[in-house]
XYZ file of C-alpha atoms in Angstrom:
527
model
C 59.677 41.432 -1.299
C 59.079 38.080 -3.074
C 62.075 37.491 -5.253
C 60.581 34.624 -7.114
C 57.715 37.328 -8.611
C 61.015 39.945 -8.805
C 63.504 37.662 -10.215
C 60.730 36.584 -13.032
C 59.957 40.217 -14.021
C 63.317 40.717 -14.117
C 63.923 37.856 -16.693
C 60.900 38.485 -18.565
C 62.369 42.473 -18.933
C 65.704 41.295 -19.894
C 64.498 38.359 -22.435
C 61.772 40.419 -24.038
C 64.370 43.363 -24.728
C 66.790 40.931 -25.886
C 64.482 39.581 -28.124
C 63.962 42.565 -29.968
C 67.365 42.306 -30.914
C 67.007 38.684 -32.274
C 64.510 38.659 -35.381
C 65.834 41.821 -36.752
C 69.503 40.566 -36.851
C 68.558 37.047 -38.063
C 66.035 38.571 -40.495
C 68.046 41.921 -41.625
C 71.313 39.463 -41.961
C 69.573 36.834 -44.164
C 68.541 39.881 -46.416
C 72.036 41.718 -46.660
C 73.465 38.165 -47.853
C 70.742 38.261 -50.409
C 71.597 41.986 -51.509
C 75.205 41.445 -51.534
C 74.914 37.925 -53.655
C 73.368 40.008 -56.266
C 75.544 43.083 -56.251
C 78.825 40.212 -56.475
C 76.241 38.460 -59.224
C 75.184 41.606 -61.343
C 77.876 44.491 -60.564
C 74.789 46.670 -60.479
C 75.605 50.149 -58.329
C 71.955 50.177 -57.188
C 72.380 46.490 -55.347
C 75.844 47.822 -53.663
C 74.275 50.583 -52.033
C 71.617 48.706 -50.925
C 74.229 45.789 -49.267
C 76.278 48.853 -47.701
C 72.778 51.125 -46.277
C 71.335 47.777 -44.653
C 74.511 46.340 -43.727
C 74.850 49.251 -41.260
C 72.178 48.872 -39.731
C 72.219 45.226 -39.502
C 75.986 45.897 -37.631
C 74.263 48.234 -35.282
C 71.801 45.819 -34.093
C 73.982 42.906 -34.422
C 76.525 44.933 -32.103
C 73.446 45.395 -29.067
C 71.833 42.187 -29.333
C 75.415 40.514 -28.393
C 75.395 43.453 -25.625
C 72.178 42.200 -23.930
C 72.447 38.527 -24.543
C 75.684 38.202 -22.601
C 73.155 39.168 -19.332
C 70.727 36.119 -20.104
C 73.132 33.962 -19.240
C 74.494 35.544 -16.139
C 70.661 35.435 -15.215
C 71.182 31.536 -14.561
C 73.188 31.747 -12.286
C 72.592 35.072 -10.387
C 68.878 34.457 -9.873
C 67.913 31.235 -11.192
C 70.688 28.795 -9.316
C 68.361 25.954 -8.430
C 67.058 25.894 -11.952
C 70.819 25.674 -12.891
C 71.894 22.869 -10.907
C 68.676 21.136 -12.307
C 68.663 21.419 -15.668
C 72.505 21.823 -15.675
C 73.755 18.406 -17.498
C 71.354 18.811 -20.384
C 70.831 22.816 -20.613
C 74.377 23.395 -20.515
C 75.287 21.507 -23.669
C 73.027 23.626 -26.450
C 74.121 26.391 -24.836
C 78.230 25.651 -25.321
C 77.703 24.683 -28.504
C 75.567 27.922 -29.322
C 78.766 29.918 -28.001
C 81.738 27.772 -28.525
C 80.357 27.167 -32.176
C 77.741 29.083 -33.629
C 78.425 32.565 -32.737
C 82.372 32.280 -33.030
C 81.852 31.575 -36.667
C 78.988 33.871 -36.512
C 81.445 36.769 -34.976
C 84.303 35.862 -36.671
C 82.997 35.963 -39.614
C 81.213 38.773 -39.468
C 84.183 40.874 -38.283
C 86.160 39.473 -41.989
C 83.239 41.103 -43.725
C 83.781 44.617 -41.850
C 87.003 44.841 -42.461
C 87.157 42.642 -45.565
C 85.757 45.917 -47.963
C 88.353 46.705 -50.718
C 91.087 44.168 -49.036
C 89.600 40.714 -50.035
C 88.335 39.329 -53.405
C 84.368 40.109 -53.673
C 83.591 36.606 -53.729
C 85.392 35.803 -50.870
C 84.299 38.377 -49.293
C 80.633 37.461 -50.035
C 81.377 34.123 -48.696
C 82.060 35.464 -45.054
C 78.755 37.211 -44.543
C 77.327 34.043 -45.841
C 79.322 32.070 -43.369
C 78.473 35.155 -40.492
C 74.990 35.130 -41.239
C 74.617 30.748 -41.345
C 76.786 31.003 -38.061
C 73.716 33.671 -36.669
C 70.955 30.977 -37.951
C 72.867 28.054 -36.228
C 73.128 29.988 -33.399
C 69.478 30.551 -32.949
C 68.585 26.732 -33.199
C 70.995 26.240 -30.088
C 69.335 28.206 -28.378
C 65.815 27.226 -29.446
C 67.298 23.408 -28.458
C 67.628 24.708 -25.071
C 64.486 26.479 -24.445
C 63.062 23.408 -26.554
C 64.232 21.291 -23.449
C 62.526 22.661 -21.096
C 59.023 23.028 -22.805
C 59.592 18.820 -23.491
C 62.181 17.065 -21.981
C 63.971 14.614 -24.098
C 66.748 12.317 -23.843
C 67.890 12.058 -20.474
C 67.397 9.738 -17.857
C 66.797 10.333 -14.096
C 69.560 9.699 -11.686
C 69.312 10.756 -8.180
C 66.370 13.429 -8.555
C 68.404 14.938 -11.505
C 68.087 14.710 -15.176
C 71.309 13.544 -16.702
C 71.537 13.475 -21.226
C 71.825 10.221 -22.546
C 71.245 11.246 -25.795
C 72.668 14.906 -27.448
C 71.465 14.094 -30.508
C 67.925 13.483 -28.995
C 67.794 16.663 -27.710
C 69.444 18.599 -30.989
C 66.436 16.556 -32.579
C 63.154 17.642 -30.120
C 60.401 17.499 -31.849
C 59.460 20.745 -30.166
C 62.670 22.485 -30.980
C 62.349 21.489 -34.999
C 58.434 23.043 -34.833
C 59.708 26.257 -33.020
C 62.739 26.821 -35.079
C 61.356 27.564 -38.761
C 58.630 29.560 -36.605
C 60.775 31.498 -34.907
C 63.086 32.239 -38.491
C 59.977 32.742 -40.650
C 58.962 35.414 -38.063
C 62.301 37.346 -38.240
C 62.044 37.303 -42.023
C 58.825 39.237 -41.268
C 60.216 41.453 -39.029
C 62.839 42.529 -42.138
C 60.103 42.899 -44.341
C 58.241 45.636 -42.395
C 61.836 47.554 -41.581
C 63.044 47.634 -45.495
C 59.555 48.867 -45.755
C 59.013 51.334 -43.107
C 62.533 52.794 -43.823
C 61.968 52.138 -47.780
C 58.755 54.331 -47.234
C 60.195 57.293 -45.625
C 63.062 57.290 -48.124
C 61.089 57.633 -50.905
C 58.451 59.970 -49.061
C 61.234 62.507 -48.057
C 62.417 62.516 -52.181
C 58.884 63.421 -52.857
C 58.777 66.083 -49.635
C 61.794 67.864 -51.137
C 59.997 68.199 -54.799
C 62.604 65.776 -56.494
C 59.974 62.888 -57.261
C 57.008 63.916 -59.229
C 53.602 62.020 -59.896
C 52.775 62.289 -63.638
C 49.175 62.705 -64.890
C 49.357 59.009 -65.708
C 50.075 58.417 -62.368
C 53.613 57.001 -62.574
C 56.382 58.677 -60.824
C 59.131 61.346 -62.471
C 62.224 60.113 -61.272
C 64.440 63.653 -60.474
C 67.218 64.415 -58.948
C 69.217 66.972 -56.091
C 72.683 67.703 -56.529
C 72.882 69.854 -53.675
C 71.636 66.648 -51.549
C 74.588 64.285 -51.299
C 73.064 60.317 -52.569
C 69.567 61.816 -54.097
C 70.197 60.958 -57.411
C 68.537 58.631 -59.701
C 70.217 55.334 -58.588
C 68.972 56.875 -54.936
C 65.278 56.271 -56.030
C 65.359 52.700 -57.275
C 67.336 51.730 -54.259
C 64.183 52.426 -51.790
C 61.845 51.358 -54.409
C 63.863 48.022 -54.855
C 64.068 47.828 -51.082
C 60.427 48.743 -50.393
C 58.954 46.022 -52.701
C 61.220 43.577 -51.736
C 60.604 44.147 -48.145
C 57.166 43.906 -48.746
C 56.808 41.026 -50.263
C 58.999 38.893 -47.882
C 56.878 40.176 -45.051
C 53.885 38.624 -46.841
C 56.351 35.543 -47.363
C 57.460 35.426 -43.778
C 53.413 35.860 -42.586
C 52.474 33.259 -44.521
C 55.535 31.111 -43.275
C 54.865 31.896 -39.496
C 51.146 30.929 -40.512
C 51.880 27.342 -41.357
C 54.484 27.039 -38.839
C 52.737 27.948 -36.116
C 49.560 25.345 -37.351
C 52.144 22.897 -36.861
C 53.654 24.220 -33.639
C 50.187 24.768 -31.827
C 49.292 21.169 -32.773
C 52.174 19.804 -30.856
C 51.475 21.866 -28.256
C 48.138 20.589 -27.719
C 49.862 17.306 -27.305
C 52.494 18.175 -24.867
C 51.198 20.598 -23.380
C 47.363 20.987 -23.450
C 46.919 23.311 -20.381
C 48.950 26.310 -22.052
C 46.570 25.955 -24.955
C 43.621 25.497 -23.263
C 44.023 28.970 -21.892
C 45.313 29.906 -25.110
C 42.212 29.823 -25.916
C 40.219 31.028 -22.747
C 38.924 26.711 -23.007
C 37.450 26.389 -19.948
C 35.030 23.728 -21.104
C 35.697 20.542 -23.276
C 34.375 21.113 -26.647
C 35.494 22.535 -30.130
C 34.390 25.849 -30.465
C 37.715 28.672 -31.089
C 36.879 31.933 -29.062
C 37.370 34.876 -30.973
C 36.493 37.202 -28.227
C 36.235 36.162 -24.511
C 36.008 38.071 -21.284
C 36.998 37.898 -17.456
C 37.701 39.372 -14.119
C 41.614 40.721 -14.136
C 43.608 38.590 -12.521
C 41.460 35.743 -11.848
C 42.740 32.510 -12.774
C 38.849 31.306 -12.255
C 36.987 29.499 -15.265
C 33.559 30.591 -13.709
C 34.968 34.711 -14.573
C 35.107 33.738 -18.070
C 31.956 34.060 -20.791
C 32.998 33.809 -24.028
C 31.138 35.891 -26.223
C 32.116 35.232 -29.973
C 32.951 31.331 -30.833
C 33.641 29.886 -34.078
C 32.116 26.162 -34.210
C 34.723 23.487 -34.839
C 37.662 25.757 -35.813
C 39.423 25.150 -32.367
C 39.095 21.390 -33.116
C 40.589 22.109 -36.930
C 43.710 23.799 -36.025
C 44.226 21.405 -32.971
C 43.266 17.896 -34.836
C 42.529 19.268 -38.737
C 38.925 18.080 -38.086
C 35.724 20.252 -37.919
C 34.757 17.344 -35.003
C 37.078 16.203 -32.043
C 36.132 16.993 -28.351
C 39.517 19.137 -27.030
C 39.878 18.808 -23.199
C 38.805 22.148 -21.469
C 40.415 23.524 -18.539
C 37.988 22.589 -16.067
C 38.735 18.663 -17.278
C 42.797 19.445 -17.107
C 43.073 20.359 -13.982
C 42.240 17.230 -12.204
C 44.429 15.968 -14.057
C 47.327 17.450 -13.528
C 46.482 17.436 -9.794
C 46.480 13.699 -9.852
C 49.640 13.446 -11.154
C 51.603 16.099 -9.938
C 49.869 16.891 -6.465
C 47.558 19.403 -5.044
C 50.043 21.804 -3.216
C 53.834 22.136 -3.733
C 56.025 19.193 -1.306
C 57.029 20.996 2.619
C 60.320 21.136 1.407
C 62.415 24.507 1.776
C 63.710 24.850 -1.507
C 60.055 26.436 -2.024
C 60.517 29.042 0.851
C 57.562 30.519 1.640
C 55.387 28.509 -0.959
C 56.471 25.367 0.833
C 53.205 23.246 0.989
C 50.496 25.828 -1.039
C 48.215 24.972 -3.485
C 49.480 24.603 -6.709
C 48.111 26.868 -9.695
C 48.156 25.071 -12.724
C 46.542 27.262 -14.827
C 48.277 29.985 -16.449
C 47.779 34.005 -16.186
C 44.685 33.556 -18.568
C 44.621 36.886 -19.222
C 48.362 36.699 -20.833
C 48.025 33.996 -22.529
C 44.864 34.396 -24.248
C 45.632 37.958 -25.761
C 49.372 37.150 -26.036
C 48.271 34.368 -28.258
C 45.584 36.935 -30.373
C 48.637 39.941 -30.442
C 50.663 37.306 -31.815
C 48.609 36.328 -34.739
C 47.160 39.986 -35.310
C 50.171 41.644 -35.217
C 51.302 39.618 -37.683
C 48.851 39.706 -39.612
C 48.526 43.191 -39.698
C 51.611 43.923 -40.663
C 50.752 41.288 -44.028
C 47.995 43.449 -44.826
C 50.089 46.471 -44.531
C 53.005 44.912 -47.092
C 50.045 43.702 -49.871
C 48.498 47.231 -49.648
C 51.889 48.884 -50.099
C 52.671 47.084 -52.996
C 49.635 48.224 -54.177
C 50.303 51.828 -53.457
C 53.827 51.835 -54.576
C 52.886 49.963 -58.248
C 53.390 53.068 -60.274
C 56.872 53.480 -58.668
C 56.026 56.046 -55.856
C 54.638 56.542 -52.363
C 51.813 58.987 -51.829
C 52.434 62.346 -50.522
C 50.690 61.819 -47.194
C 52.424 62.443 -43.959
C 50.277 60.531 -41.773
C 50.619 57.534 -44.695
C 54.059 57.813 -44.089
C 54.312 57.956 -40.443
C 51.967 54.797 -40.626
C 54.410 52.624 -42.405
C 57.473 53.619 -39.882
C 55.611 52.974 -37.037
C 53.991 49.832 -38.883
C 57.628 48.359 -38.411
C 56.713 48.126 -34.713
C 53.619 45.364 -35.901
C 55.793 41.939 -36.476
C 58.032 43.201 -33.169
C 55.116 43.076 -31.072
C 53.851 39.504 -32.715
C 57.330 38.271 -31.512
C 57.235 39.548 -28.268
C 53.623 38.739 -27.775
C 54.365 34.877 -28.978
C 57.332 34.260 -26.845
C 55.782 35.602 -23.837
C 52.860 33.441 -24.905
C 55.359 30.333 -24.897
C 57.220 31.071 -21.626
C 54.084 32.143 -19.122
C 52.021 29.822 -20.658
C 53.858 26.380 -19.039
C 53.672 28.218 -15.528
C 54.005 26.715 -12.672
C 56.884 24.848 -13.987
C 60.118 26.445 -15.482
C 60.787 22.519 -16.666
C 57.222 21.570 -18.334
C 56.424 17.601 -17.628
C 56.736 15.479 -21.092
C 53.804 13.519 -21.066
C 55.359 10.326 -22.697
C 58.840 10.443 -21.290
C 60.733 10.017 -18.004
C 58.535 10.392 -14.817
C 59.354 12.908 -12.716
C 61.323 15.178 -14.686
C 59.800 18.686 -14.312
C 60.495 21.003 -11.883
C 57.893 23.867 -10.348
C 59.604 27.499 -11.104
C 58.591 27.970 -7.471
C 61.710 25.911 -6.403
C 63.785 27.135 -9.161
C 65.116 30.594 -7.847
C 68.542 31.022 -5.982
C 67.853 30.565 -2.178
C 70.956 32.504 -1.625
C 69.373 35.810 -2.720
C 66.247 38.131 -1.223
C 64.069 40.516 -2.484
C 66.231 43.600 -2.288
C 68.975 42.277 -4.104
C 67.426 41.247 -7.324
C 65.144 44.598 -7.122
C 68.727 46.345 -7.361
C 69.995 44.201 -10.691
C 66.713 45.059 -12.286
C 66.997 48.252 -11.556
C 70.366 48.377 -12.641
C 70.016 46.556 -15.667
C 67.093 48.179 -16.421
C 68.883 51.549 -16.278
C 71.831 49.920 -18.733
C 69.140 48.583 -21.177
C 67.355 51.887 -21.329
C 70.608 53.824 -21.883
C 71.565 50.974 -24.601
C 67.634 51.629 -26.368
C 68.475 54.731 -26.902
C 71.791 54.424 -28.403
C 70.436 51.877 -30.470
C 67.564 54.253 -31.818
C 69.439 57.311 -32.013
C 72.403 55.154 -34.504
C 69.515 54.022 -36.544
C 67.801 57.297 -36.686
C 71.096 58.994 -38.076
C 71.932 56.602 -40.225
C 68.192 55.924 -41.535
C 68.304 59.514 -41.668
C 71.627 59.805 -44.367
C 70.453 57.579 -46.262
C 73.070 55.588 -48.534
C 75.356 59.143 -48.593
C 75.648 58.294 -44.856
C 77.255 55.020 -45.192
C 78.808 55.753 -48.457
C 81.001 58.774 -47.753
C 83.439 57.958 -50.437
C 81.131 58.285 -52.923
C 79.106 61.290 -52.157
C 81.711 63.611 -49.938
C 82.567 65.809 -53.016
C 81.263 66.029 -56.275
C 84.838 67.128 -57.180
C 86.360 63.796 -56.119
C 86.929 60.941 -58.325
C 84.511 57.970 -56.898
C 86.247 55.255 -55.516
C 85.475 52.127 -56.642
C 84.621 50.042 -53.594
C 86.024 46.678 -54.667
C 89.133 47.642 -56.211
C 90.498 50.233 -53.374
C 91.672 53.817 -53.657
C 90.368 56.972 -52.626
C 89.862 58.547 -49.375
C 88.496 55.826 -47.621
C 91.490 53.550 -48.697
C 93.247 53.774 -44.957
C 90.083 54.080 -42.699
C 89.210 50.166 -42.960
C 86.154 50.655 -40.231
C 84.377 53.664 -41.865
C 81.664 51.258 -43.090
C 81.429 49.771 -39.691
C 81.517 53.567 -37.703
């Protein structure tokens, strides 16, 4: 067993699963501030229930994405100790002030606004999901520093075959890291826009399933209501409606965001890293031409397996220059070069075990990159579509009837998941062979091959066993996580507002000023 190909599956399991996590709580938390703010702002029921139904389900996810991010960073050091030691003096710092900063405040913070209902002043209390949710944002550009590092090293300097930081504030201000961060937060704002909608959708789809919404002959919707169905009163309707739209139209926000950003991103990337985008874009030739469809043989790495068969003239040159007219370097011209400068095969040297003096591949899994580069952008783009025709739908204040319609928006929350997944896989396979990319216009010989990057101190067998392992763990987590959100999406706002809907003989509670049954249990909006 090879544990350089095992240990790399492994991370790329771990990471992508993690990630998952990520947009949803940076994108769902960013909303719930906004929801809140205007329930402290207006005193309106209808923007209260909506703070305390996505709250919960921001909690839940927030509450698994710390659960598999804590194994990332074991990862370093159980499988990945020679990329440690490398990259240790420079990695290590984003990453320390990502926990020692960022997510204490983020955590703290965010365990004052659990158990801050009814027992601090709303506006304080607003002001510590603001300060949770900043903390969560903070965090993320930490860790996008890090990553940021290794696609372009920046201020260090070499010292006895390590790199050593010079300059923090160099690497806090990477290019690369300031192009992927409002990238990577415009894309989790997308991701919240399709799950207010998907949810939003089935909400307001079940109301019409049970007979309480009607469709006038006009077309507009008959608001009714259920008092044998604790929460499906009138308030019930305009908080999916209000949650639908507004999800939609931050999804088309957040597209059109991740659009720009990643213009800017893939124009830097050309720059530093020209390979990864050359297969990006299945470029085996110089020229200008963007590929909108190419084939090849599976698993060959070979430019003479690849025929393009639809090209757009000059587009490739636009979004890598902004001209209709430049000459990009192909492949087939890149290679040569980075064999000239880095070497044909990897050094005789141990540390590479059994790849110790084979030819170096320098071109990425084409077949990866290319189409995790198209999921990216369709995905997205998909799910864009899918918000402006909802908006559409939903105008006269209703969804339609139709079960497969409905079905179609839930699962449509899976769209802007996969165009994360699909563009940070893009971003980490496509700088293979090295785990420490080269910068082109800074210190020489600071990169390092991923071949030489895995702990020599483990085989095969042994990371087969922690992927198996944590494989198990993450599949028994999944399902935790989807069965909480299921029940809870389920509920509705009666499920995480039992104090108001328990008995209609009960006197409601108001939330902010304490009382009632829920007075004592300080973590039933958290359970």
């Amino acid at each position: 067993m090879d544990p350089l190909e095992i240990a790399r599956w492994q991370f790329g399991i771990t990471t992508v699963y993690h990630f998952m996590m990520v947009p949803l709580t940076l994108g769902l938390g960013a909303v719930v501030v906004v929801l809140h703010t205007m329930w402290v702002r207006t005193d309106d029921e209808k923007w209260l229930r909506m703070t305390k139904f996505w709250g919960k389900l921001y909690l839940v996810n927030f509450i698994m994405g710390v659960a598999t991010g804590i194994v990332q960073e074991f990862q370093f050091g159980m499988a990945w100790s020679e990329y440690s030691r490398f990259v240790g003096d420079v990695f290590g710092a984003p990453l320390a002030m990502e926990g020692l900063l960022a997510f204490f405040v983020e955590s703290t913070f965010l365990g004052l606004w659990i158990f801050g209902w009814r027992r601090l002043p709303k506006k304080l209390h607003l002001a510590t999901l603001w300060l949770a949710v900043i903390g969560s944002w903070i965090s993320a550009f930490f860790i996008i520093a890090a990553n940021s590092w290794m696609q372009h090293p920046v201020g260090i300097e070499f010292v006895d075959g390590r790199p050593v930081m010079n300059d923090i504030w160099a690497v806090l201000g990477n290019n690369t890291a300031w192009a992927a961060y409002p990238h990577t937060l415009a894309g989790a704002v997308a991701v919240a826009g399709a799950f207010l909608l998907g949810i939003s959708w089935y909400q307001l789809w079940r109301r019409r399933a049970d007979g309480i919404d009607r469709v006038a002959e006009n077309g507009h919707v008959i608001v009714g209501e259920a008092p044998e169905i604790p929460g499906r009163d009138a308030a019930d309707h305009r908080v999916w409606l209000r949650s639908l739209r507004f999800g939609a139209v931050i999804a088309i926000l957040g597209f059109g965001a991740v659009a720009v950003t990643g213009d800017i991103q893939a124009k830097l990337m050309y720059e530093q890293q020209p390979l990864k985008m050359a297969a990006a874009e299945a470029a085996c030739y110089s020229g200008s031409d963007f590929s909108i469809l190419s084939i090849g043989r599976l698993g060959s790495a070979n430019c003479d397996d690849v025929t393009t068969i639809i090209r757009v003239p000059g587009l490739l040159s636009f979004l890598a220059k902004g001209d209709f007219t430049t000459v990009l370097p192909g492949i087939n011209e890149l290679v040569p070069q980075y064999q000239e400068q880095f070497g044909t095969h990897l050094p005789d040297d141990p540390k590479y075990g059994e790849r110790a003096g084979s030819e170096i591949q320098y071109v990425p899994n084409l077949e990866v990159t290319y189409w995790g580069f198209r999921i990216m952008i369709g995905f997205g783009a998909i799910a864009a579509l899918a918000a402006a025709v909802a908006l559409w739908l939903t105008r006269k204040g209703t969804v339609p009837r139709s079960k497969g319609l409905m079905r179609l928006a839930v699962f449509g929350i899976l769209a802007p998941f996969g165009a994360n997944a699909a563009g940070w896989i893009f971003t980490e396979m496509g700088r293979q062979p090295f785990v420490v990319a080269p910068n082109p216009t800074g210190v020489d010989g600071v990169f390092m091959f991923t071949a030489a990057a895995v702990s020599p101190g483990v085989d095969g067998r042994e990371i087969v066993f922690s992927l198996v392992a944590l494989g198990l763990v993450y599949l028994v987590l999944m399902i935790v996580e989807v069965m909480l959100l299921a029940r809870y999406v389920r509920a509705g706002v009666a499920g995480v507002m039992p104090e108001r809907f328990a008995s209609h003989d009960d006197e409601p509670t108001d939330p902010d000023a304490g009382g009632g049954a829920e007075r004592d249990d300080v973590l039933a909006f958290a359970y």
